[in-house]
XYZ file of C-alpha atoms in Angstrom:
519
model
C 9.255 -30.353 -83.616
C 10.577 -27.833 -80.772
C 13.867 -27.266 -82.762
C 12.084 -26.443 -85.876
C 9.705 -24.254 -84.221
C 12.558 -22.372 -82.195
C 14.493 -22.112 -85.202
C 11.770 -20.941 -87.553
C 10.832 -17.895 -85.102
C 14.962 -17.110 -84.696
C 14.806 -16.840 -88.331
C 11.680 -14.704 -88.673
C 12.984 -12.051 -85.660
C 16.596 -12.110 -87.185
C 15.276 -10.997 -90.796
C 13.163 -8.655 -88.546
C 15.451 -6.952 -86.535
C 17.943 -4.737 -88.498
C 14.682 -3.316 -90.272
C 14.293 0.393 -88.512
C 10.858 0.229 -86.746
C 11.456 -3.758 -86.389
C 8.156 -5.391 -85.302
C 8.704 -8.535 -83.078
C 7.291 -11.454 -84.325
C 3.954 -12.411 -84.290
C 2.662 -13.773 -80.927
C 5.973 -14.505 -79.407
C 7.198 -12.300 -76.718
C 10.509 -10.752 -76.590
C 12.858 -9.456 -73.447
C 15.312 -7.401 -73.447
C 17.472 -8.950 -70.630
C 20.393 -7.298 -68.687
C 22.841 -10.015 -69.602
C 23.512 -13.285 -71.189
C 22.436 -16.207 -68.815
C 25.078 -18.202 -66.741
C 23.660 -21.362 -67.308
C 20.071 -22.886 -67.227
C 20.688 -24.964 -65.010
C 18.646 -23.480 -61.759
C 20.737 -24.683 -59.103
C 24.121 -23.801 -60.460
C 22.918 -19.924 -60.611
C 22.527 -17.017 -58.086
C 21.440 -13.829 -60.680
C 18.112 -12.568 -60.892
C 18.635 -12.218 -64.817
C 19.091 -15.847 -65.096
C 15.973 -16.323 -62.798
C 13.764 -14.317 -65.077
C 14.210 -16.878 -67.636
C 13.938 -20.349 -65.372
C 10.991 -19.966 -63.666
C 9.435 -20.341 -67.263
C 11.224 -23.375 -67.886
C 10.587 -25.188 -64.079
C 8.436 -25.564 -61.267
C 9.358 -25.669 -57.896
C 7.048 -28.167 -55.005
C 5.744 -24.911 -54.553
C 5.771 -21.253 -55.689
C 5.143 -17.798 -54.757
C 1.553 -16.782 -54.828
C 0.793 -14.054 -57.777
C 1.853 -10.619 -56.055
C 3.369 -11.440 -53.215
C 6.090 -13.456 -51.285
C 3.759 -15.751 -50.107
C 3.485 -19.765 -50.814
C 1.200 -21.766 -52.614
C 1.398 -25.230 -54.226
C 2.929 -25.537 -57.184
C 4.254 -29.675 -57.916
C 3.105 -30.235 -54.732
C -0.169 -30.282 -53.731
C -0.355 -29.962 -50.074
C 2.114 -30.638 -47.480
C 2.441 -31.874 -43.752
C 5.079 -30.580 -41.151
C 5.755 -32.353 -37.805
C 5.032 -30.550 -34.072
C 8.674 -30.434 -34.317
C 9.142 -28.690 -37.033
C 11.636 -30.849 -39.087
C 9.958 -32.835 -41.224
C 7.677 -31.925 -44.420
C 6.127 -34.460 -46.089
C 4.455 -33.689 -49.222
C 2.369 -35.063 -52.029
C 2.849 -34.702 -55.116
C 0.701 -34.190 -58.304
C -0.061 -37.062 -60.353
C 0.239 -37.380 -64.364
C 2.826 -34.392 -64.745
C 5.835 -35.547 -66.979
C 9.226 -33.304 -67.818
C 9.683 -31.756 -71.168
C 11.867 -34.873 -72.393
C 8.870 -37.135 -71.794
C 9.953 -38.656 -68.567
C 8.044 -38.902 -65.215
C 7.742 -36.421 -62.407
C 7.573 -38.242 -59.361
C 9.312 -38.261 -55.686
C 12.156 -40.188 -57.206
C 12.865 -37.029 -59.063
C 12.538 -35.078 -56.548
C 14.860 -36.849 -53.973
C 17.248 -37.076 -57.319
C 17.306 -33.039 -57.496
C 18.400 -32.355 -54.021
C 20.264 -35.217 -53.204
C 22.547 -33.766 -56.385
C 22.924 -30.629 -54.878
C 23.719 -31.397 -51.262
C 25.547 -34.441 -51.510
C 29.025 -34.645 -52.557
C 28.691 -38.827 -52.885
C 25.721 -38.596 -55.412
C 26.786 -39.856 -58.887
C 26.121 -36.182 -60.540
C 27.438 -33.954 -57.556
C 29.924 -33.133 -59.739
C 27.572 -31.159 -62.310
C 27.840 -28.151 -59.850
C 29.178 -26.047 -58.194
C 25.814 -25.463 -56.582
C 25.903 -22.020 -54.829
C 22.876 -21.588 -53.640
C 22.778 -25.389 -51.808
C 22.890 -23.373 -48.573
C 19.351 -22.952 -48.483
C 18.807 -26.631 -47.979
C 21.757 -26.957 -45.242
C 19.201 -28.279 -43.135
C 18.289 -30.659 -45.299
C 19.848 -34.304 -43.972
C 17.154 -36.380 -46.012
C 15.257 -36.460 -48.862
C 12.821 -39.801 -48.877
C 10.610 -41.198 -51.833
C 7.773 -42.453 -49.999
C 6.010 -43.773 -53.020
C 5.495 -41.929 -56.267
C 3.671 -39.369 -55.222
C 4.764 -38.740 -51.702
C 8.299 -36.995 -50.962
C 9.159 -36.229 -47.014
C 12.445 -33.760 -45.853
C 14.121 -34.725 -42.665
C 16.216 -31.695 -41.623
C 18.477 -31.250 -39.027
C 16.734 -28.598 -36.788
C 13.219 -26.420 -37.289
C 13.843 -24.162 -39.913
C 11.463 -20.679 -40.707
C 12.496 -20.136 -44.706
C 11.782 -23.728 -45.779
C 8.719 -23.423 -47.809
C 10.220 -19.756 -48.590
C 13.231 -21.122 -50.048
C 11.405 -23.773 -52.013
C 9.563 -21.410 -53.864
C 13.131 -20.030 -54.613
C 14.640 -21.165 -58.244
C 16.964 -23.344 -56.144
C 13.977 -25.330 -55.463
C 13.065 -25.486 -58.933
C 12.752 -29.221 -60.289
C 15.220 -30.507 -63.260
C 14.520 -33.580 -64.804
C 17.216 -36.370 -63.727
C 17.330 -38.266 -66.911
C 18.590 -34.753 -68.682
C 21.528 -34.784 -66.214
C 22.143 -37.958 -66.473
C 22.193 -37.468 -70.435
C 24.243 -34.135 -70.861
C 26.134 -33.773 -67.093
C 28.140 -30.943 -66.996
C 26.307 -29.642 -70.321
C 22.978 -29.820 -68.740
C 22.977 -26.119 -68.052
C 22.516 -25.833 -71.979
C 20.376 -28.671 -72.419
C 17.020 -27.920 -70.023
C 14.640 -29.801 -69.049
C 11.959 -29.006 -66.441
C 8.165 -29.404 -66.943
C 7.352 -25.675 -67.145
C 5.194 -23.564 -68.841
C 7.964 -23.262 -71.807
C 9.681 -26.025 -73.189
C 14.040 -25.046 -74.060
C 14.120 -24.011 -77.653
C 17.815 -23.390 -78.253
C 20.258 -20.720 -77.349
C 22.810 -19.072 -79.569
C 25.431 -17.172 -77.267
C 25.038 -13.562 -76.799
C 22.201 -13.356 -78.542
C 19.285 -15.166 -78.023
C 17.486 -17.706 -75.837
C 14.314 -18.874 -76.984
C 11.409 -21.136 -75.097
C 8.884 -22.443 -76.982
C 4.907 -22.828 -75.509
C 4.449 -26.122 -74.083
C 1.407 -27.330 -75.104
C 1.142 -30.334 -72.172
C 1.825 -27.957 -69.501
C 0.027 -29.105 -66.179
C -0.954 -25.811 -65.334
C -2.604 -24.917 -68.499
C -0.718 -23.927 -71.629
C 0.165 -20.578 -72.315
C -0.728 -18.003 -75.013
C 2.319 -17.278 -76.771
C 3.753 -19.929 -78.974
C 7.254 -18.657 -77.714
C 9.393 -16.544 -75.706
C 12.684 -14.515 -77.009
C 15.112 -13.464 -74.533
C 17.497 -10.802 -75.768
C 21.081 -10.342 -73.550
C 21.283 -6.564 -74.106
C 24.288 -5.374 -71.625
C 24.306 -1.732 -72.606
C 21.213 0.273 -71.541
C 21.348 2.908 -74.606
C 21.457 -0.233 -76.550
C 18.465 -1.652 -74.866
C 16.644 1.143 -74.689
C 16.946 2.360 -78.517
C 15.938 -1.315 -78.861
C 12.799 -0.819 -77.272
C 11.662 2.209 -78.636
C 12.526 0.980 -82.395
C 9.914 -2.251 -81.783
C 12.755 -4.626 -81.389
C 11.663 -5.761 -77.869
C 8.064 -6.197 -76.359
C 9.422 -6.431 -72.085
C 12.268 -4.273 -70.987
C 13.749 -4.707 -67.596
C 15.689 -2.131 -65.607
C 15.011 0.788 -67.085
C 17.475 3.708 -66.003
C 15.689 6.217 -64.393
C 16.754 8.634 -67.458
C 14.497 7.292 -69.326
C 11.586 6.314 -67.581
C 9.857 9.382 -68.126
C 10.584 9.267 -71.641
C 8.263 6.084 -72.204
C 5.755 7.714 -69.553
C 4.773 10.220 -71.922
C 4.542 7.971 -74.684
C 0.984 6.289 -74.788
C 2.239 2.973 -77.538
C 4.456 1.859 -74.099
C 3.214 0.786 -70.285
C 5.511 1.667 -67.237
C 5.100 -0.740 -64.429
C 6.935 0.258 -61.432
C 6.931 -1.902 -57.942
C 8.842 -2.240 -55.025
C 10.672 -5.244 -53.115
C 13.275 -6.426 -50.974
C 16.276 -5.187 -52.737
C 19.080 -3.816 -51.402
C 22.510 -1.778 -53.095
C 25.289 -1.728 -51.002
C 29.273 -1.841 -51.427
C 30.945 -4.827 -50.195
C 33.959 -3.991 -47.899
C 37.181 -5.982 -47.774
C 37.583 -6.928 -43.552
C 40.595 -8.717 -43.926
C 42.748 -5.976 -45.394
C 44.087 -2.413 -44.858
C 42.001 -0.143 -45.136
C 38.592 -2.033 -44.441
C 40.075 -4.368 -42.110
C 39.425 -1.465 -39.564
C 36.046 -0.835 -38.379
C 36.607 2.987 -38.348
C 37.971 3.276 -42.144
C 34.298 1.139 -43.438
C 32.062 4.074 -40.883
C 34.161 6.441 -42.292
C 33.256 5.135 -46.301
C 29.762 5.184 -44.486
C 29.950 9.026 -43.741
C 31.710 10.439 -46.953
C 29.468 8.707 -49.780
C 26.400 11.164 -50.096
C 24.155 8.417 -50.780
C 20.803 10.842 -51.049
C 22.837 12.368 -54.174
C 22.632 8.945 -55.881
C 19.483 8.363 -55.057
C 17.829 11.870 -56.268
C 20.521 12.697 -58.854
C 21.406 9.595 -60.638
C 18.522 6.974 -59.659
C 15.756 10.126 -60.023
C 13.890 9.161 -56.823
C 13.818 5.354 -58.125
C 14.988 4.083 -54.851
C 15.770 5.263 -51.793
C 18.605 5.468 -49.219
C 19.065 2.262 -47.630
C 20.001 2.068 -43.745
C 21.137 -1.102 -43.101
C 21.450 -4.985 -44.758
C 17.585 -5.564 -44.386
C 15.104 -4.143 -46.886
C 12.232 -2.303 -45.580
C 10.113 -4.496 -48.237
C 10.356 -7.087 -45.552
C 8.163 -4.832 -43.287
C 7.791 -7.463 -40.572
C 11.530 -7.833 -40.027
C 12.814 -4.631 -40.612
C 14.294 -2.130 -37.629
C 12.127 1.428 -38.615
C 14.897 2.734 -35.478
C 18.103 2.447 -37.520
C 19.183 5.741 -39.665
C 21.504 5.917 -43.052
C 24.483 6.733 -41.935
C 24.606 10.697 -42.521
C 26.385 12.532 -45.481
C 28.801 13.955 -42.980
C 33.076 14.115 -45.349
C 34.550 15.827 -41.747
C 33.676 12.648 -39.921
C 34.813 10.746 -42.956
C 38.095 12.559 -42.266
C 38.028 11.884 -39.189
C 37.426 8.435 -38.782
C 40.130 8.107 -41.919
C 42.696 9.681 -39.402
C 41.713 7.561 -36.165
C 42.162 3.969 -38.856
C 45.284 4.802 -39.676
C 45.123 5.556 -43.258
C 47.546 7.571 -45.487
C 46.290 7.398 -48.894
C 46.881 3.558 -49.607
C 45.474 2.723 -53.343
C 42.299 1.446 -53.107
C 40.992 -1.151 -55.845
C 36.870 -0.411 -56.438
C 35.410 -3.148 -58.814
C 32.543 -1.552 -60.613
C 30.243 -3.808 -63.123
C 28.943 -2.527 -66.590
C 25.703 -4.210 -65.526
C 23.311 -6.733 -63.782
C 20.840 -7.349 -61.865
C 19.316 -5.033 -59.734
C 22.947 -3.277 -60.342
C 20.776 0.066 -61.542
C 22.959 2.499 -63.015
C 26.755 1.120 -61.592
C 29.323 2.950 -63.709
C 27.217 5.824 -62.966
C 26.955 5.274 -59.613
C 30.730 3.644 -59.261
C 31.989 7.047 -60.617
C 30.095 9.391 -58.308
C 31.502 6.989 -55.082
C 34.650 7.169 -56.499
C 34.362 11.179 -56.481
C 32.885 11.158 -53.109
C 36.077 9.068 -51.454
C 38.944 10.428 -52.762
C 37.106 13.907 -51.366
C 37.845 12.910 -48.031
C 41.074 11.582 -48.847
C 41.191 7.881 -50.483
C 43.228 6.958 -53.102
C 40.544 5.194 -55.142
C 40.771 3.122 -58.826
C 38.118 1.815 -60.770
C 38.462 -1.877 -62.168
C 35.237 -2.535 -64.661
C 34.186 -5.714 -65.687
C 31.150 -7.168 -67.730
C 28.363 -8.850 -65.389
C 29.376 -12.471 -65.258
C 32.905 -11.971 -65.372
C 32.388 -9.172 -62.670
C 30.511 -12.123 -60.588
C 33.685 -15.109 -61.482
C 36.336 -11.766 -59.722
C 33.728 -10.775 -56.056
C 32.188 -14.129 -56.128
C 35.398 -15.920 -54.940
C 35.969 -13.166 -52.357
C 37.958 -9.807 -52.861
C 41.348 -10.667 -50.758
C 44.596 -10.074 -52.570
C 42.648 -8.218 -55.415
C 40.034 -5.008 -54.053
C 39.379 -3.399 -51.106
C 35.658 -3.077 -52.152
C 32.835 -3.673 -54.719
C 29.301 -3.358 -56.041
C 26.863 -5.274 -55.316
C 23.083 -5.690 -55.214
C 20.659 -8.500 -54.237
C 16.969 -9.231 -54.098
C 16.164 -11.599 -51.698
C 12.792 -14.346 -50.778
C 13.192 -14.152 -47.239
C 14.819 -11.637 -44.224
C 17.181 -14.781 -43.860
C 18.551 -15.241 -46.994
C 21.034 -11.915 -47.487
C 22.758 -11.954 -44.418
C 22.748 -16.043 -44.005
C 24.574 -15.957 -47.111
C 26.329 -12.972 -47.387
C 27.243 -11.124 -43.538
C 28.177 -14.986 -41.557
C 31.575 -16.152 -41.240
C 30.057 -20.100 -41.876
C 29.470 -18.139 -45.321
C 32.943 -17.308 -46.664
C 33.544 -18.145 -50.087
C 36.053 -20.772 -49.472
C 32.665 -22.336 -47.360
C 30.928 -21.877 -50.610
C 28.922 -18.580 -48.993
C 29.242 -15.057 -50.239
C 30.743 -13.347 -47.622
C 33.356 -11.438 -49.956
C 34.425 -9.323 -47.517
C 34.677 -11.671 -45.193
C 32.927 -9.805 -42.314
C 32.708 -11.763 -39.008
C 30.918 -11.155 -35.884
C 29.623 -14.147 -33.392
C 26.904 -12.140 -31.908
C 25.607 -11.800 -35.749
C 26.063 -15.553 -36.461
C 24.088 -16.808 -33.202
C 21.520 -14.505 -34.312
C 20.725 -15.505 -37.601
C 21.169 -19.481 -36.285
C 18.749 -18.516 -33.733
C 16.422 -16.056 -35.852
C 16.145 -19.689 -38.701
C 14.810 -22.111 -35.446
C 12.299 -20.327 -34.067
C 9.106 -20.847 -35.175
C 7.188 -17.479 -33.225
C 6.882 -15.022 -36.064
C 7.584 -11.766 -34.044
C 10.257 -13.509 -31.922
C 12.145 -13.933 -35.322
C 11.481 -10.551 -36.037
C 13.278 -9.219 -32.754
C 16.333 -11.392 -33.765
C 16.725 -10.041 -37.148
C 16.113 -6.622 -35.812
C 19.084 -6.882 -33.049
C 21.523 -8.117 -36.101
C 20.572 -5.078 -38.155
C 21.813 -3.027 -35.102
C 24.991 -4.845 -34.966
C 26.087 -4.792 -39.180
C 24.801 -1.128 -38.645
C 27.626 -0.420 -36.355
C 30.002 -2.914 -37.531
C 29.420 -1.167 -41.161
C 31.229 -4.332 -43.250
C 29.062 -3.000 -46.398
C 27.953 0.944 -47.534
C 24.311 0.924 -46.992
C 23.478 2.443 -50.620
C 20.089 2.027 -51.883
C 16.451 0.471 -51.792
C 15.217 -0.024 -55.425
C 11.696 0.478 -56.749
C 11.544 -2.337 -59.905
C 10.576 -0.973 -63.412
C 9.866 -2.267 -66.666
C 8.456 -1.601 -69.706
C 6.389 -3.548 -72.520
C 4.564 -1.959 -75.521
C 1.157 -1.291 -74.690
C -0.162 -4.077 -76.540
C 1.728 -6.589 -74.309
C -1.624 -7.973 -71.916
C -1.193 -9.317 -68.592
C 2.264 -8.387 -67.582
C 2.605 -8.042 -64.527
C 5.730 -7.596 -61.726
C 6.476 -9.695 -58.922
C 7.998 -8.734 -55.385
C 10.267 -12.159 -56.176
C 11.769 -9.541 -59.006
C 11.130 -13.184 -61.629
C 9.337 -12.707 -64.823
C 6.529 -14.758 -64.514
C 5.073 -15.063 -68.327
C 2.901 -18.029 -68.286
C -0.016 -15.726 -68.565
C 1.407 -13.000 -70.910
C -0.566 -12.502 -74.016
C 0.559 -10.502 -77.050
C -2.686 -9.976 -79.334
C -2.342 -9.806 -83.189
């Protein structure tokens, strides 16, 4: 029933959508997204755009309270942690059942991360599984009895319940991947608000309401997500009916559906953070005084005022100021300053060496990057560097930094948004984390001062004592400078003004369970 469903409202918005003024189809909501999906398969993805979509498709034990980064059951309902902090037992709600009709229970659960993390489970091999390392405490998963799962981990460890709420922690159901293996990823199952419709490449996903859903179903009978990589393309899409949601906006065109009273403008901030990743390991990033002096010479309040319009602002170091608790208020952006640039150029030993800058055509939290790419590119070779573009489409962009930048560029874009003050530079700024480690240290910065830090800052359990850690390590990358601080983003989207509870999270997830789209 699903499949005809899905397929009837493909049809209907197909026939719809060439029409000038297309009007979406009745009660079923449709998002422009930045890209097509990697897979839907939540723990063998790391982009927010693929996010947007799963959290409507799974649950997690638990999930992020409406409006904030804090956690609140979800498939769990409560939980127990030990004085010692490393175990978490927790029970589980009865009567919920996956979208194929099979039972949730603490089976399932131990099935789901005992897949990810380790390499002797039957369907290890259905990964890679990138994101794994926020369980790398985890030694244990136990099945108590149905409805009681505990975690044994390896040490106390602050982002648990954080990371759980993550889409890593979302639940799949185990007799999908034991039907479709490697193919999972286009066969979901999870027992969210949306059951998986279908998906036809590069142009649609669609999720369909489902009707059993534990948590109450929802409104629409079905969800459309759109990949639309170019922005113009989006954005004509949007204002010709084609979409309801539109994420990302460029700040060009914000103001444009401002002023115009059929759209609403929701704009929000969270921990996001725009920076360029620096190659350590070769010439000329390998020295600290050539990635200060791409620091100095990149006049990052231009890009913020000029081509972001004042939607972000100039980030100081690898810790956004969204996570006020953790964040160092003493550190300063590195100053527009080209002379020093010079300078420190002349002191590393460079002499106008080609420089290979990949630059993607989109993505998430990405925010204008050609743009952007472009104006960097004009800003380096003024003080000297030898600097050539390389663009590439989002998830090819991701298969070339992913794997690490030796032997190919000397830098890249980047941008994540992150759960927890952990999470970026755990995964991204450790040497444990280099990509051959399965991290995403892709410029494979190292510093053991920075690594006892964040092993220390993930133990204690004293929430200003982690704070003090996390603060000292911002310091240090600071100085070390293995990344260009760029920018802070303020989220955006769009959805025509008869779209009804929209709302956006500081996760940066679409959360549509309670979206409603009146005739």
């Amino acid at each position: 029933m699903k499949n005809i469903l899905a397929a009837a409202l493909a049809s209907a918005f197909l026939a719809l959508a060439p029409q000038a003024q297309a009007q979406t189809p009745p009660n079923v909501l449709v998002v422009g997204q930045i890209a097509e999906p990697k897979s839907l398969d939540p723990h063998a993805v790391t982009a927010v755009n693929d996010f947007r979509i799963l959290v409507n498709l799974y649950d997690g034990l638990v999930r992020y309270k409406d409006g904030t980064l804090e956690v609140e059951p979800s498939l769990a309902e409560s939980w127990t942690i030990s004085e010692d902090g490393k175990s978490y037992t927790f029970k589980l709600k009865e009567g919920v059942t996956f979208h194929d009709g099979t039972p949730f229970n603490a089976e399932a659960v131990k099935f789901n991360f005992d897949r990810m993390l380790k390499e002797d489970h039957p369907f290890h091999d259905t990964g890679p599984f990138p994101l794994s390392f926020f369980f790398s405490t985890v030694e244990d998963v136990t099945a108590e009895d149905d409805t009681t799962v505990t975690f044994s981990l390896s040490a106390p460890y602050a982002p648990f319940l954080s990371n759980l709420a993550y889409p890593t922690g979302l639940i799949v159901s185990p007799a999908a991947v034991e039907k479709f293996g490697k193919d999972f990823g286009r066969n979901p199952s999870g027992t969210g608000a949306y059951r998986f419709g279908e998906w036809d490449a590069n142009a649609k996903m669609v999720a369909v309401r489902n009707e059993d859903y534990w948590d109450g179903a929802p409104d629409l009978e079905a969800v459309i997500y759109r990949p639309i990589t170019d922005a113009n393309t989006r954005i004509a899409e949007m204002l010709s009916g084609g979409l309801d949601v539109m994420v990302e906006v460029p700040p060009d065109s914000l103001q444009q559906f401002k002023s115009d009273e059929t759209f609403t403008v929701l704009e929000q901030a969270g921990p996001h953070v725009w920076f360029l990743i620096l190659n350590a390991r070769e010439a000329p990033f390998d020295n600290k005084a050539a990635r200060q002096a791409a620091n100095y010479a990149i006049d990052k309040k231009a890009l913020v005022e000029n081509i972001l319009q004042g939607t972000a602002e100039v980030a100081a170091g690898p810790t956004p100021p969204a996570f006020a608790w953790a964040y160092n208020e003493n550190l300063e952006p590195y100053p527009y300053d080209p002379e020093k640039a010079k300078e420190l150029l002349k002191e590393a030993g460079y002499n106008g060496e080609e420089v290979t800058f990949y630059v993607t055509e989109g993505g998430s939290g990405m925010l204008d990057p050609i743009a952007m790419g472009t104006a960097i590119q004009a800003d380096l070779q003024a003080v000297g560097m030898n600097v050539k573009i390389e663009t590439y489409e989002w998830n090819t962009f991701l298969g070339k930094v992913n794997p690490g930048l030796e032997g190919k560029a000397a830098m890249a874009e980047m941008a994540w948004m992150t759960n927890d003050p952990d999470t970026l530079p755990f995964l991204a700024l450790r040497t444990g984390a280099m990509p051959d480690k399965g991290g995403f240290n892709s410029g494979y910065y190292s510093n053991p001062e920075v690594d006892a830090l964040l092993e220390k800052a993930r133990e204690v359990t004293d929430h200003a004592e982690r704070a003090a850690l996390y603060k000292e390590m911002q310091e240090i990358v600071h100085e070390d400078a293995p990344w260009v601080f760029v920018a802070n983003w303020k989220q955006n989207a769009v959805t025509k003004a008869s779209v009804e509870d929209f709302k956006l999270q500081p996760s940066f997830f679409l959360m549509l369970q309670d979206v409603k789209k009146p005739q």
